[in-house]
Amino acid sequence: MPYRMDGGHGEVDELMNSFGQVTLDATDAQIVALLSADARLSARAIARCVGMSPGAVSERVSRLEQRGVIIGYHVTIDPVVLGYGVHAIVGIGTEQGPLLEDMITDLTAIPEIASVSVVTGQWDLIADLWLRDNRHLLEVVTKKIYPIKGFRRCETLISLMVKAPVGGWRPPELRADSVS
C-alpha cells in the first residue's frame, strides 16, 4: 500500500510508480499548482484555467485527496505581524532508545513549535519555533523543552531573516485546541 505523509495508507492505484509515489498527469499537476498558490480557488475557477468542467475538476481534486497528494488546505499566517518576531531553530540531542516518539509528541504539543523533524547528523531532532522575543525563547527552551524525558542537550539558532512563507504555523492563542 502507498505510504502517505499523514501515516495512513490509501488504495493501491494504477498511477503509482514502483516507489509507491503518485504520478501526476499535466492536468493534475496544474490543479495542484493552482491550489498551492490559492487554496480558496473554486472548482469553476480552476476549470477555466485547465479547460475542464467544474465537475471534472472536483473529481480530480477528490482523487488527489484520496491518494494523499493533497493532505489539507491551510491559511498562511505572518508570525511577525502577530507579534512573533523571533524565529528560532533548535537542534535537539536525545537519549538513544524508545523515547524518541514520545519526545516528538511532547515537542509538537508545545504551541510555539511549528514543526519537528527527525534528522541525521549532530542532532536527532530539529524544532522550528516562533516566539515573541528572546525572553519568550528562553522560557520555552528552559521550561518546556529541557524537562522533556529523553532530552540531553540542544543548540538554538536564531534566524535573521525568513524568506519563505510560514505554512501551517499558528500562534498559541489561535491553535485549534485553545480556541473555544
Short mmCIF file of C-alpha atoms in Angstrom, two decimals:
data_model
loop_
_atom_site.label_atom_id
_atom_site.label_comp_id
_atom_site.label_asym_id
_atom_site.label_seq_id
_atom_site.Cartn_x
_atom_site.Cartn_y
_atom_site.Cartn_z
CA MET A 1 0.00 0.00 0.00
CA PRO A 2 1.25 3.52 -0.69
CA TYR A 3 2.61 5.45 2.26
CA ARG A 4 1.13 8.87 2.95
CA MET A 5 2.69 11.75 4.85
CA ASP A 6 -0.07 11.54 7.44
CA GLY A 7 0.92 7.94 8.20
CA GLY A 8 -2.20 6.44 6.63
CA HIS A 9 -2.49 4.19 3.63
CA GLY A 10 -4.52 4.94 0.53
CA GLU A 11 -5.79 2.49 -2.06
CA VAL A 12 -3.32 0.94 -4.48
CA ASP A 13 -3.66 2.90 -7.67
CA GLU A 14 -2.61 2.37 -11.27
CA LEU A 15 -0.91 5.78 -11.21
CA MET A 16 1.63 4.68 -8.58
CA ASN A 17 5.20 4.22 -9.74
CA SER A 18 7.49 1.45 -8.48
CA PHE A 19 8.46 3.56 -5.45
CA GLY A 20 4.85 3.98 -4.30
CA GLN A 21 4.72 7.57 -5.45
CA VAL A 22 1.73 9.02 -7.27
CA THR A 23 2.40 10.06 -10.85
CA LEU A 24 0.57 13.26 -11.82
CA ASP A 25 -0.50 13.98 -15.36
CA ALA A 26 -0.16 17.54 -16.67
CA THR A 27 -3.72 18.47 -15.66
CA ASP A 28 -3.36 17.14 -12.10
CA ALA A 29 -0.04 18.97 -11.79
CA GLN A 30 -1.69 22.19 -12.95
CA ILE A 31 -4.56 21.74 -10.47
CA VAL A 32 -2.10 21.15 -7.60
CA ALA A 33 -0.08 24.21 -8.63
CA LEU A 34 -3.20 26.39 -8.73
CA LEU A 35 -4.42 25.19 -5.32
CA SER A 36 -0.91 25.59 -3.87
CA ALA A 37 -0.96 29.23 -4.92
CA ASP A 38 -4.52 29.81 -3.66
CA ALA A 39 -6.34 27.04 -1.78
CA ARG A 40 -9.56 29.08 -1.94
CA LEU A 41 -9.95 28.72 -5.71
CA SER A 42 -13.31 27.32 -6.71
CA ALA A 43 -13.70 24.32 -8.99
CA ARG A 44 -15.17 26.73 -11.55
CA ALA A 45 -12.08 28.99 -11.47
CA ILE A 46 -9.74 26.01 -11.75
CA ALA A 47 -11.86 24.59 -14.58
CA ARG A 48 -11.40 27.79 -16.59
CA CYS A 49 -7.62 27.55 -16.16
CA VAL A 50 -7.30 23.87 -17.12
CA GLY A 51 -10.04 23.70 -19.77
CA MET A 52 -12.31 21.21 -17.99
CA SER A 53 -15.76 21.26 -16.45
CA PRO A 54 -16.06 22.13 -12.74
CA GLY A 55 -17.39 18.61 -12.09
CA ALA A 56 -14.35 17.01 -13.70
CA VAL A 57 -12.07 19.27 -11.66
CA SER A 58 -13.91 18.33 -8.44
CA GLU A 59 -13.47 14.63 -9.27
CA ARG A 60 -9.75 15.12 -9.88
CA VAL A 61 -9.32 17.07 -6.62
CA SER A 62 -11.17 14.32 -4.71
CA ARG A 63 -8.92 11.69 -6.29
CA LEU A 64 -5.81 13.74 -5.38
CA GLU A 65 -7.08 13.92 -1.78
CA GLN A 66 -7.79 10.17 -1.66
CA ARG A 67 -4.29 9.38 -2.95
CA GLY A 68 -2.73 11.60 -0.31
CA VAL A 69 -1.31 14.14 -2.77
CA ILE A 70 -3.47 16.87 -1.21
CA ILE A 71 -3.47 16.40 2.56
CA GLY A 72 -5.06 19.67 3.61
CA TYR A 73 -5.88 23.29 2.92
CA HIS A 74 -4.21 25.92 5.06
CA VAL A 75 -4.15 29.59 5.86
CA THR A 76 -0.64 31.07 5.77
CA ILE A 77 -0.08 33.44 8.69
CA ASP A 78 2.69 36.01 9.03
CA PRO A 79 4.03 35.44 12.58
CA VAL A 80 5.79 38.82 12.67
CA VAL A 81 2.54 40.72 12.08
CA LEU A 82 1.04 38.90 15.08
CA GLY A 83 3.97 39.79 17.33
CA TYR A 84 6.04 36.63 16.92
CA GLY A 85 9.18 38.26 15.53
CA VAL A 86 11.77 35.74 16.73
CA HIS A 87 12.24 32.63 14.61
CA ALA A 88 14.46 30.01 16.22
CA ILE A 89 15.67 26.63 15.08
CA VAL A 90 16.57 24.28 17.91
CA GLY A 91 18.76 21.23 17.32
CA ILE A 92 17.99 18.65 20.00
CA GLY A 93 20.13 15.73 21.12
CA THR A 94 18.20 12.87 22.67
CA GLU A 95 18.87 9.76 24.70
CA GLN A 96 19.02 6.89 22.24
CA GLY A 97 16.19 4.42 22.55
CA PRO A 98 12.43 4.13 22.56
CA LEU A 99 11.70 7.63 23.89
CA LEU A 100 12.02 9.35 20.50
CA GLU A 101 8.33 9.04 19.54
CA ASP A 102 7.25 10.30 22.97
CA MET A 103 9.65 13.24 22.65
CA ILE A 104 8.23 14.14 19.25
CA THR A 105 4.71 14.01 20.70
CA ASP A 106 5.74 16.20 23.64
CA LEU A 107 7.54 18.70 21.41
CA THR A 108 4.68 19.03 18.92
CA ALA A 109 2.34 19.76 21.85
CA ILE A 110 4.32 22.94 22.63
CA PRO A 111 2.31 25.73 20.95
CA GLU A 112 5.35 27.77 19.93
CA ILE A 113 6.81 24.87 17.92
CA ALA A 114 5.75 24.99 14.27
CA SER A 115 7.37 21.69 13.26
CA VAL A 116 9.66 18.91 14.44
CA SER A 117 11.90 16.93 12.08
CA VAL A 118 13.90 13.77 12.74
CA VAL A 119 17.32 14.36 11.18
CA THR A 120 20.74 12.83 10.73
CA GLY A 121 23.98 14.42 11.81
CA GLN A 122 24.86 16.23 15.01
CA TRP A 123 21.24 16.47 16.22
CA ASP A 124 18.48 13.89 16.42
CA LEU A 125 15.63 16.38 16.12
CA ILE A 126 15.20 19.88 14.75
CA ALA A 127 12.38 22.05 16.13
CA ASP A 128 11.19 25.19 14.35
CA LEU A 129 9.82 27.86 16.74
CA TRP A 130 8.16 31.28 16.50
CA LEU A 131 8.36 33.45 19.61
CA ARG A 132 7.55 36.97 20.76
CA ASP A 133 11.08 37.86 21.92
CA ASN A 134 14.27 36.36 23.36
CA ARG A 135 12.76 36.14 26.86
CA HIS A 136 9.93 34.04 25.40
CA LEU A 137 12.55 31.85 23.66
CA LEU A 138 14.41 31.36 26.94
CA GLU A 139 11.18 30.40 28.70
CA VAL A 140 10.17 27.86 26.04
CA VAL A 141 13.61 26.23 25.87
CA THR A 142 14.24 26.05 29.63
CA LYS A 143 10.73 25.39 30.91
CA LYS A 144 9.13 23.39 28.10
CA ILE A 145 11.91 21.65 26.13
CA TYR A 146 14.54 20.89 28.81
CA PRO A 147 12.11 18.93 31.06
CA ILE A 148 11.04 16.52 28.30
CA LYS A 149 12.02 12.95 29.15
CA GLY A 150 14.83 11.84 26.85
CA PHE A 151 16.22 15.35 26.31
CA ARG A 152 20.05 15.53 26.51
CA ARG A 153 21.17 18.82 25.01
CA CYS A 154 20.29 21.46 22.45
CA GLU A 155 21.64 24.27 20.35
CA THR A 156 19.49 27.25 19.43
CA LEU A 157 19.91 29.22 16.23
CA ILE A 158 18.07 32.49 15.69
CA SER A 159 17.05 33.29 12.12
CA LEU A 160 17.98 36.75 10.92
CA MET A 161 15.52 36.57 8.02
CA VAL A 162 12.91 34.08 6.79
CA LYS A 163 12.25 34.29 3.04
CA ALA A 164 9.63 31.58 2.53
CA PRO A 165 6.03 31.82 3.78
CA VAL A 166 5.27 30.02 7.01
CA GLY A 167 2.73 27.32 6.20
CA GLY A 168 0.75 25.65 8.94
CA TRP A 169 2.05 27.82 11.81
CA ARG A 170 -0.47 29.15 14.33
CA PRO A 171 0.24 31.40 17.31
CA PRO A 172 -0.55 29.70 20.63
CA GLU A 173 -3.69 31.78 21.15
CA LEU A 174 -5.12 30.74 17.75
CA ARG A 175 -4.39 27.00 17.86
CA ALA A 176 -7.49 24.88 17.41
CA ASP A 177 -7.12 23.30 20.84
CA SER A 178 -7.11 26.73 22.55
CA VAL A 179 -9.98 28.40 20.67
CA SER A 180 -13.43 27.79 22.12
#
